PDB file of C-alpha atoms in Angstrom:
ATOM      1  CA  GLU A 615    -106.109  21.474  15.759  1.00 85.00           C
ATOM      2  CA  ASP A 616    -104.275  22.569  18.906  1.00 89.00           C
ATOM      3  CA  LYS A 617    -102.094  25.607  18.295  1.00 93.00           C
ATOM      4  CA  VAL A 618    -100.087  28.361  19.952  1.00 96.00           C
ATOM      5  CA  VAL A 619     -99.588  31.655  18.124  1.00 97.00           C
ATOM      6  CA  GLN A 620     -97.016  34.260  19.073  1.00 98.00           C
ATOM      7  CA  SER A 621     -96.835  37.856  17.915  1.00 97.00           C
ATOM      8  CA  PRO A 622     -94.982  39.686  16.674  1.00 97.00           C
ATOM      9  CA  LEU A 623     -92.622  37.171  15.056  1.00 96.00           C
ATOM     10  CA  SER A 624     -89.789  39.685  15.239  1.00 96.00           C
ATOM     11  CA  LEU A 625     -89.221  42.995  16.933  1.00 96.00           C
ATOM     12  CA  VAL A 626     -86.405  45.544  16.960  1.00 98.00           C
ATOM     13  CA  VAL A 627     -86.187  48.076  19.792  1.00 98.00           C
ATOM     14  CA  HIS A 628     -83.600  50.335  21.389  1.00 97.00           C
ATOM     15  CA  GLU A 629     -82.121  49.963  24.833  1.00 97.00           C
ATOM     16  CA  GLY A 630     -84.400  51.366  27.474  1.00 97.00           C
ATOM     17  CA  ASP A 631     -87.608  50.638  25.574  1.00 98.00           C
ATOM     18  CA  THR A 632     -90.408  48.547  27.072  1.00 98.00           C
ATOM     19  CA  VAL A 633     -91.695  45.627  24.994  1.00 98.00           C
ATOM     20  CA  THR A 634     -94.754  43.400  25.168  1.00 98.00           C
ATOM     21  CA  LEU A 635     -94.756  39.971  23.574  1.00 98.00           C
ATOM     22  CA  ASN A 636     -98.010  38.159  22.945  1.00 98.00           C
ATOM     23  CA  CYS A 637     -99.019  34.502  23.045  1.00 98.00           C
ATOM     24  CA  SER A 638    -102.467  33.172  22.246  1.00 98.00           C
ATOM     25  CA  TYR A 639    -103.611  29.581  22.251  1.00 97.00           C
ATOM     26  CA  GLU A 640    -106.376  27.299  21.074  1.00 95.00           C
ATOM     27  CA  VAL A 641    -106.063  23.922  22.769  1.00 91.00           C
ATOM     28  CA  THR A 642    -108.353  21.071  23.685  1.00 88.00           C
ATOM     29  CA  ASN A 643    -107.228  21.087  27.318  1.00 88.00           C
ATOM     30  CA  PHE A 644    -105.141  23.629  29.225  1.00 91.00           C
ATOM     31  CA  ARG A 645    -102.946  22.942  32.231  1.00 91.00           C
ATOM     32  CA  SER A 646    -100.302  25.671  32.099  1.00 93.00           C
ATOM     33  CA  LEU A 647     -98.476  28.136  29.848  1.00 96.00           C
ATOM     34  CA  LEU A 648     -94.705  28.477  29.858  1.00 96.00           C
ATOM     35  CA  TRP A 649     -92.280  31.110  28.608  1.00 98.00           C
ATOM     36  CA  TYR A 650     -88.697  30.348  27.604  1.00 97.00           C
ATOM     37  CA  LYS A 651     -85.788  32.558  26.492  1.00 97.00           C
ATOM     38  CA  GLN A 652     -83.435  31.202  23.825  1.00 95.00           C
ATOM     39  CA  GLU A 653     -80.092  32.897  23.200  1.00 93.00           C
ATOM     40  CA  LYS A 654     -78.660  30.966  20.248  1.00 80.00           C
ATOM     41  CA  LYS A 655     -78.714  27.595  21.973  1.00 85.00           C
ATOM     42  CA  ALA A 656     -80.548  26.071  24.946  1.00 91.00           C
ATOM     43  CA  PRO A 657     -83.928  27.613  25.793  1.00 94.00           C
ATOM     44  CA  THR A 658     -84.011  28.615  29.453  1.00 95.00           C
ATOM     45  CA  PHE A 659     -87.173  28.624  31.539  1.00 95.00           C
ATOM     46  CA  LEU A 660     -88.661  31.976  32.508  1.00 97.00           C
ATOM     47  CA  PHE A 661     -92.205  31.530  33.841  1.00 96.00           C
ATOM     48  CA  MET A 662     -94.985  29.017  34.229  1.00 95.00           C
ATOM     49  CA  LEU A 663     -98.526  30.396  34.473  1.00 96.00           C
ATOM     50  CA  THR A 664    -101.559  28.435  35.559  1.00 92.00           C
ATOM     51  CA  SER A 665    -104.010  30.984  36.980  1.00 87.00           C
ATOM     52  CA  SER A 666    -105.532  34.033  35.338  1.00 89.00           C
ATOM     53  CA  GLY A 667    -104.633  37.486  36.561  1.00 88.00           C
ATOM     54  CA  ILE A 668    -101.666  36.528  38.734  1.00 90.00           C
ATOM     55  CA  GLU A 669     -98.511  38.269  37.562  1.00 93.00           C
ATOM     56  CA  LYS A 670     -95.225  36.437  37.678  1.00 95.00           C
ATOM     57  CA  LYS A 671     -92.213  38.736  37.947  1.00 96.00           C
ATOM     58  CA  SER A 672     -88.459  38.329  37.731  1.00 96.00           C
ATOM     59  CA  GLY A 673     -86.435  41.513  37.639  1.00 97.00           C
ATOM     60  CA  ARG A 674     -87.420  43.481  34.547  1.00 98.00           C
ATOM     61  CA  LEU A 675     -89.489  40.620  33.131  1.00 98.00           C
ATOM     62  CA  SER A 676     -93.090  39.923  34.019  1.00 98.00           C
ATOM     63  CA  SER A 677     -95.882  37.805  32.608  1.00 98.00           C
ATOM     64  CA  ILE A 678     -99.584  37.338  33.102  1.00 97.00           C
ATOM     65  CA  LEU A 679    -102.188  34.887  31.860  1.00 96.00           C
ATOM     66  CA  ASP A 680    -105.735  35.673  30.727  1.00 95.00           C
ATOM     67  CA  LYS A 681    -107.681  32.426  30.482  1.00 90.00           C
ATOM     68  CA  LYS A 682    -110.802  34.211  29.308  1.00 93.00           C
ATOM     69  CA  GLU A 683    -108.937  35.645  26.335  1.00 94.00           C
ATOM     70  CA  LEU A 684    -106.812  32.474  25.930  1.00 95.00           C
ATOM     71  CA  SER A 685    -103.647  34.510  25.943  1.00 97.00           C
ATOM     72  CA  SER A 686    -100.586  35.622  27.832  1.00 98.00           C
ATOM     73  CA  ILE A 687     -98.203  38.550  27.606  1.00 98.00           C
ATOM     74  CA  LEU A 688     -94.542  38.824  28.480  1.00 98.00           C
ATOM     75  CA  ASN A 689     -93.335  42.319  29.375  1.00 98.00           C
ATOM     76  CA  ILE A 690     -89.741  43.457  29.445  1.00 98.00           C
ATOM     77  CA  THR A 691     -89.058  46.920  30.854  1.00 98.00           C
ATOM     78  CA  ALA A 692     -85.897  48.993  30.360  1.00 98.00           C
ATOM     79  CA  THR A 693     -84.608  46.571  27.738  1.00 98.00           C
ATOM     80  CA  GLN A 694     -80.882  45.808  27.481  1.00 97.00           C
ATOM     81  CA  THR A 695     -78.853  44.303  24.644  1.00 97.00           C
ATOM     82  CA  GLY A 696     -78.653  41.121  26.710  1.00 96.00           C
ATOM     83  CA  ASP A 697     -82.407  40.711  26.297  1.00 97.00           C
ATOM     84  CA  SER A 698     -81.870  39.991  22.594  1.00 98.00           C
ATOM     85  CA  ALA A 699     -83.143  36.450  22.097  1.00 97.00           C
ATOM     86  CA  ILE A 700     -85.976  34.329  20.807  1.00 96.00           C
ATOM     87  CA  TYR A 701     -88.820  34.150  23.318  1.00 97.00           C
ATOM     88  CA  LEU A 702     -90.804  30.933  23.124  1.00 97.00           C
ATOM     89  CA  CYS A 703     -94.292  30.354  24.464  1.00 97.00           C
ATOM     90  CA  ALA A 704     -95.576  26.825  25.082  1.00 96.00           C
ATOM     91  CA  VAL A 705     -98.802  25.314  26.382  1.00 95.00           C
ATOM     92  CA  ASP A 706     -99.007  22.168  28.478  1.00 91.00           C
ATOM     93  CA  MET A 707    -102.196  20.240  27.763  1.00 86.00           C
ATOM     94  CA  GLY A 708    -101.559  17.720  30.508  1.00 80.00           C
ATOM     95  CA  ASN A 709    -102.233  14.028  29.937  1.00 69.00           C
ATOM     96  CA  TYR A 710    -105.208  14.652  27.665  1.00 57.00           C
ATOM     97  CA  GLY A 711    -105.962  12.545  24.627  1.00 53.00           C
ATOM     98  CA  GLY A 712    -102.706  11.774  22.882  1.00 53.00           C
ATOM     99  CA  SER A 713    -100.705  14.677  24.230  1.00 53.00           C
ATOM    100  CA  GLN A 714     -99.240  12.728  27.171  1.00 63.00           C
ATOM    101  CA  GLY A 715     -97.938  15.865  28.767  1.00 65.00           C
ATOM    102  CA  ASN A 716     -96.153  17.171  25.698  1.00 81.00           C
ATOM    103  CA  LEU A 717     -95.787  20.914  25.212  1.00 89.00           C
ATOM    104  CA  ILE A 718     -97.129  22.744  22.154  1.00 92.00           C
ATOM    105  CA  PHE A 719     -94.745  25.525  21.167  1.00 94.00           C
ATOM    106  CA  GLY A 720     -95.393  28.736  19.280  1.00 96.00           C
ATOM    107  CA  LYS A 721     -93.005  29.884  16.558  1.00 95.00           C
ATOM    108  CA  GLY A 722     -91.287  32.328  18.887  1.00 96.00           C
ATOM    109  CA  THR A 723     -90.693  36.069  18.879  1.00 97.00           C
ATOM    110  CA  LYS A 724     -87.215  37.199  17.887  1.00 96.00           C
ATOM    111  CA  LEU A 725     -86.330  40.296  19.904  1.00 97.00           C
ATOM    112  CA  SER A 726     -83.373  42.453  18.921  1.00 97.00           C
ATOM    113  CA  VAL A 727     -82.336  45.238  21.273  1.00 98.00           C
ATOM    114  CA  LYS A 728     -80.072  47.878  19.686  1.00 97.00           C
ATOM    115  CA  PRO A 729     -77.666  49.948  21.793  1.00 95.00           C
TER     116      PRO A 729
ATOM    117  CA  ASP B  36     -73.389  20.298  37.697  1.00 64.00           C
ATOM    118  CA  GLY B  37     -76.605  18.613  36.618  1.00 72.00           C
ATOM    119  CA  GLY B  38     -77.714  19.124  33.067  1.00 93.00           C
ATOM    120  CA  ILE B  39     -78.133  17.817  29.563  1.00 96.00           C
ATOM    121  CA  THR B  40     -75.178  17.281  27.259  1.00 96.00           C
ATOM    122  CA  GLN B  41     -75.672  17.113  23.518  1.00 97.00           C
ATOM    123  CA  SER B  42     -72.956  16.164  21.076  1.00 95.00           C
ATOM    124  CA  PRO B  43     -71.682  17.027  18.633  1.00 95.00           C
ATOM    125  CA  LYS B  44     -72.486  20.740  18.608  1.00 94.00           C
ATOM    126  CA  TYR B  45     -71.951  20.918  14.840  1.00 95.00           C
ATOM    127  CA  LEU B  46     -72.169  18.097  12.338  1.00 93.00           C
ATOM    128  CA  PHE B  47     -71.851  17.960   8.580  1.00 92.00           C
ATOM    129  CA  ARG B  48     -73.252  15.048   6.640  1.00 89.00           C
ATOM    130  CA  LYS B  49     -73.311  14.002   3.044  1.00 89.00           C
ATOM    131  CA  GLU B  50     -76.619  13.093   1.480  1.00 86.00           C
ATOM    132  CA  GLY B  51     -77.465   9.436   1.973  1.00 86.00           C
ATOM    133  CA  GLN B  52     -75.615   9.055   5.273  1.00 90.00           C
ATOM    134  CA  ASN B  53     -77.166   8.271   8.638  1.00 93.00           C
ATOM    135  CA  VAL B  54     -75.965  10.299  11.617  1.00 94.00           C
ATOM    136  CA  THR B  55     -76.555   9.875  15.331  1.00 96.00           C
ATOM    137  CA  LEU B  56     -76.899  12.770  17.751  1.00 97.00           C
ATOM    138  CA  SER B  57     -76.113  12.083  21.370  1.00 98.00           C
ATOM    139  CA  CYS B  58     -78.126  13.279  24.363  1.00 98.00           C
ATOM    140  CA  GLU B  59     -77.100  12.483  27.942  1.00 97.00           C
ATOM    141  CA  GLN B  60     -78.663  13.805  31.146  1.00 97.00           C
ATOM    142  CA  ASN B  61     -77.619  13.492  34.787  1.00 95.00           C
ATOM    143  CA  LEU B  62     -80.756  15.055  36.228  1.00 93.00           C
ATOM    144  CA  ASN B  63     -82.387  11.691  36.983  1.00 92.00           C
ATOM    145  CA  HIS B  64     -85.296  12.764  34.789  1.00 92.00           C
ATOM    146  CA  ASP B  65     -87.692  10.127  33.532  1.00 92.00           C
ATOM    147  CA  ALA B  66     -88.911  11.720  30.305  1.00 92.00           C
ATOM    148  CA  MET B  67     -86.730  12.794  27.410  1.00 95.00           C
ATOM    149  CA  TYR B  68     -87.570  14.584  24.170  1.00 95.00           C
ATOM    150  CA  TRP B  69     -86.123  15.466  20.797  1.00 97.00           C
ATOM    151  CA  TYR B  70     -87.181  18.656  19.023  1.00 96.00           C
ATOM    152  CA  ARG B  71     -86.279  20.092  15.673  1.00 96.00           C
ATOM    153  CA  GLN B  72     -85.994  23.854  15.254  1.00 95.00           C
ATOM    154  CA  ASP B  73     -86.013  25.597  11.876  1.00 93.00           C
ATOM    155  CA  PRO B  74     -85.876  29.381  11.416  1.00 87.00           C
ATOM    156  CA  GLY B  75     -89.293  30.870  12.072  1.00 82.00           C
ATOM    157  CA  GLN B  76     -90.823  27.466  12.881  1.00 85.00           C
ATOM    158  CA  GLY B  77     -90.559  27.161  16.640  1.00 86.00           C
ATOM    159  CA  LEU B  78     -89.938  23.723  18.141  1.00 92.00           C
ATOM    160  CA  ARG B  79     -91.443  20.613  16.589  1.00 93.00           C
ATOM    161  CA  LEU B  80     -91.502  17.314  18.456  1.00 93.00           C
ATOM    162  CA  ILE B  81     -89.716  14.384  16.805  1.00 96.00           C
ATOM    163  CA  TYR B  82     -89.770  11.618  19.435  1.00 96.00           C
ATOM    164  CA  TYR B  83     -90.233  11.331  23.167  1.00 94.00           C
ATOM    165  CA  SER B  84     -89.715   8.722  25.846  1.00 94.00           C
ATOM    166  CA  GLN B  85     -91.328   8.648  29.256  1.00 90.00           C
ATOM    167  CA  ILE B  86     -89.588   5.533  30.504  1.00 91.00           C
ATOM    168  CA  VAL B  87     -86.635   3.308  29.652  1.00 94.00           C
ATOM    169  CA  ASN B  88     -87.193   0.931  26.726  1.00 94.00           C
ATOM    170  CA  ASP B  89     -90.276   2.829  25.573  1.00 94.00           C
ATOM    171  CA  PHE B  90     -90.689   5.754  23.198  1.00 95.00           C
ATOM    172  CA  GLN B  91     -93.374   7.357  21.034  1.00 94.00           C
ATOM    173  CA  LYS B  92     -93.435   9.276  17.771  1.00 94.00           C
ATOM    174  CA  GLY B  93     -93.995  12.986  17.878  1.00 92.00           C
ATOM    175  CA  ASP B  94     -95.363  15.209  15.133  1.00 90.00           C
ATOM    176  CA  ILE B  95     -92.479  14.822  12.661  1.00 94.00           C
ATOM    177  CA  ALA B  96     -90.976  11.356  13.310  1.00 96.00           C
ATOM    178  CA  GLU B  97     -90.562  10.296   9.681  1.00 95.00           C
ATOM    179  CA  GLY B  98     -86.905   9.779   8.780  1.00 95.00           C
ATOM    180  CA  TYR B  99     -85.766   9.632  12.403  1.00 97.00           C
ATOM    181  CA  SER B 100     -85.210   6.835  14.920  1.00 97.00           C
ATOM    182  CA  VAL B 101     -84.395   6.730  18.638  1.00 98.00           C
ATOM    183  CA  SER B 102     -83.554   4.297  21.407  1.00 97.00           C
ATOM    184  CA  ARG B 103     -83.856   4.496  25.194  1.00 97.00           C
ATOM    185  CA  GLU B 104     -81.756   1.699  26.647  1.00 97.00           C
ATOM    186  CA  LYS B 105     -80.662   3.731  29.666  1.00 96.00           C
ATOM    187  CA  LYS B 106     -82.461   6.367  31.680  1.00 96.00           C
ATOM    188  CA  GLU B 107     -79.631   8.848  31.087  1.00 97.00           C
ATOM    189  CA  SER B 108     -79.368   8.491  27.331  1.00 98.00           C
ATOM    190  CA  PHE B 109     -81.695   9.182  24.394  1.00 98.00           C
ATOM    191  CA  PRO B 110     -79.775   9.193  21.080  1.00 98.00           C
ATOM    192  CA  LEU B 111     -81.427  10.358  17.860  1.00 98.00           C
ATOM    193  CA  THR B 112     -80.511   8.915  14.464  1.00 97.00           C
ATOM    194  CA  VAL B 113     -81.226  11.035  11.424  1.00 95.00           C
ATOM    195  CA  THR B 114     -81.577   8.567   8.586  1.00 93.00           C
ATOM    196  CA  SER B 115     -81.137   9.015   4.867  1.00 87.00           C
ATOM    197  CA  ALA B 116     -84.936   8.832   4.609  1.00 86.00           C
ATOM    198  CA  GLN B 117     -85.249  12.287   6.189  1.00 87.00           C
ATOM    199  CA  LYS B 118     -85.769  14.555   3.183  1.00 87.00           C
ATOM    200  CA  ASN B 119     -84.643  17.829   4.716  1.00 89.00           C
ATOM    201  CA  PRO B 120     -82.404  17.084   7.697  1.00 92.00           C
ATOM    202  CA  THR B 121     -80.520  20.392   7.895  1.00 94.00           C
ATOM    203  CA  ALA B 122     -81.744  21.916  11.169  1.00 95.00           C
ATOM    204  CA  PHE B 123     -80.990  22.653  14.804  1.00 96.00           C
ATOM    205  CA  TYR B 124     -81.831  19.711  17.081  1.00 97.00           C
ATOM    206  CA  LEU B 125     -82.670  20.156  20.752  1.00 97.00           C
ATOM    207  CA  CYS B 126     -82.876  17.466  23.393  1.00 97.00           C
ATOM    208  CA  ALA B 127     -84.868  18.050  26.582  1.00 95.00           C
ATOM    209  CA  SER B 128     -85.893  16.212  29.715  1.00 94.00           C
ATOM    210  CA  ARG B 129     -88.221  16.493  32.680  1.00 90.00           C
ATOM    211  CA  PRO B 130     -89.304  14.389  35.651  1.00 83.00           C
ATOM    212  CA  ASN B 131     -92.549  12.416  35.143  1.00 76.00           C
ATOM    213  CA  SER B 132     -94.183  13.996  38.173  1.00 76.00           C
ATOM    214  CA  GLY B 133     -94.559  17.642  39.103  1.00 73.00           C
ATOM    215  CA  ALA B 134     -94.602  20.671  36.842  1.00 75.00           C
ATOM    216  CA  ASN B 135     -94.069  20.089  33.146  1.00 81.00           C
ATOM    217  CA  VAL B 136     -90.982  22.286  32.866  1.00 89.00           C
ATOM    218  CA  LEU B 137     -88.473  21.048  30.316  1.00 92.00           C
ATOM    219  CA  THR B 138     -84.722  21.390  30.730  1.00 93.00           C
ATOM    220  CA  PHE B 139     -82.948  21.737  27.389  1.00 95.00           C
ATOM    221  CA  GLY B 140     -79.517  20.826  26.096  1.00 96.00           C
ATOM    222  CA  ALA B 141     -77.428  23.288  24.081  1.00 95.00           C
ATOM    223  CA  GLY B 142     -78.414  21.712  20.773  1.00 96.00           C
ATOM    224  CA  SER B 143     -76.751  20.121  17.764  1.00 97.00           C
ATOM    225  CA  ARG B 144     -76.666  21.847  14.397  1.00 96.00           C
ATOM    226  CA  LEU B 145     -76.764  19.397  11.500  1.00 95.00           C
ATOM    227  CA  THR B 146     -75.912  20.511   7.990  1.00 94.00           C
ATOM    228  CA  VAL B 147     -76.317  18.255   4.993  1.00 90.00           C
ATOM    229  CA  LEU B 148     -73.890  19.027   2.191  1.00 85.00           C
TER     230      LEU B 148
END
């Protein structure tokens, strides 16, 4: 069964801390891995990763993919209260078998940043 | 501004009633999706449509129905056959070509009383 597993499921930190969120996957076919941030409503796109070892960076957020380990991490440095959200990881299996380009989502990591 | 509009944002329903959630997009995207989100469960796919007048069941389609009569619109009906309909429902879309990056609506929260 294709699956995406995120850890931890929840995390509480204080402003200024650095956090690392994990995403591992077991899928029949891999095309890309995506990270989304969800603050109470619409998930917003953060990164799409297709190649191992190439870091994607946006401000204090960065992410990297390890295809050998079938995993990805999302790092947030100098956290702020505005980083509080659910972070979703998803894998795109492409048009393989019955997936037809649908994404497989993990359960998400709920991050709470305390002032 | 281009985007996805879901309505209503909040909806209360009595047991045994059907309700329809609206999803409209002006992004000219071909594919549209409905997901259900429960606390601690991530997103689960209900139905999707890659082209007008065609749609497929996702992982949890039982008790739901959809239609895709126009490219811009993909309404979801939660029927009385859905045993546990209280949830947060997200609509999403993407173009059929290019990167598989979904754009999401702001969601509809359905509560069954």
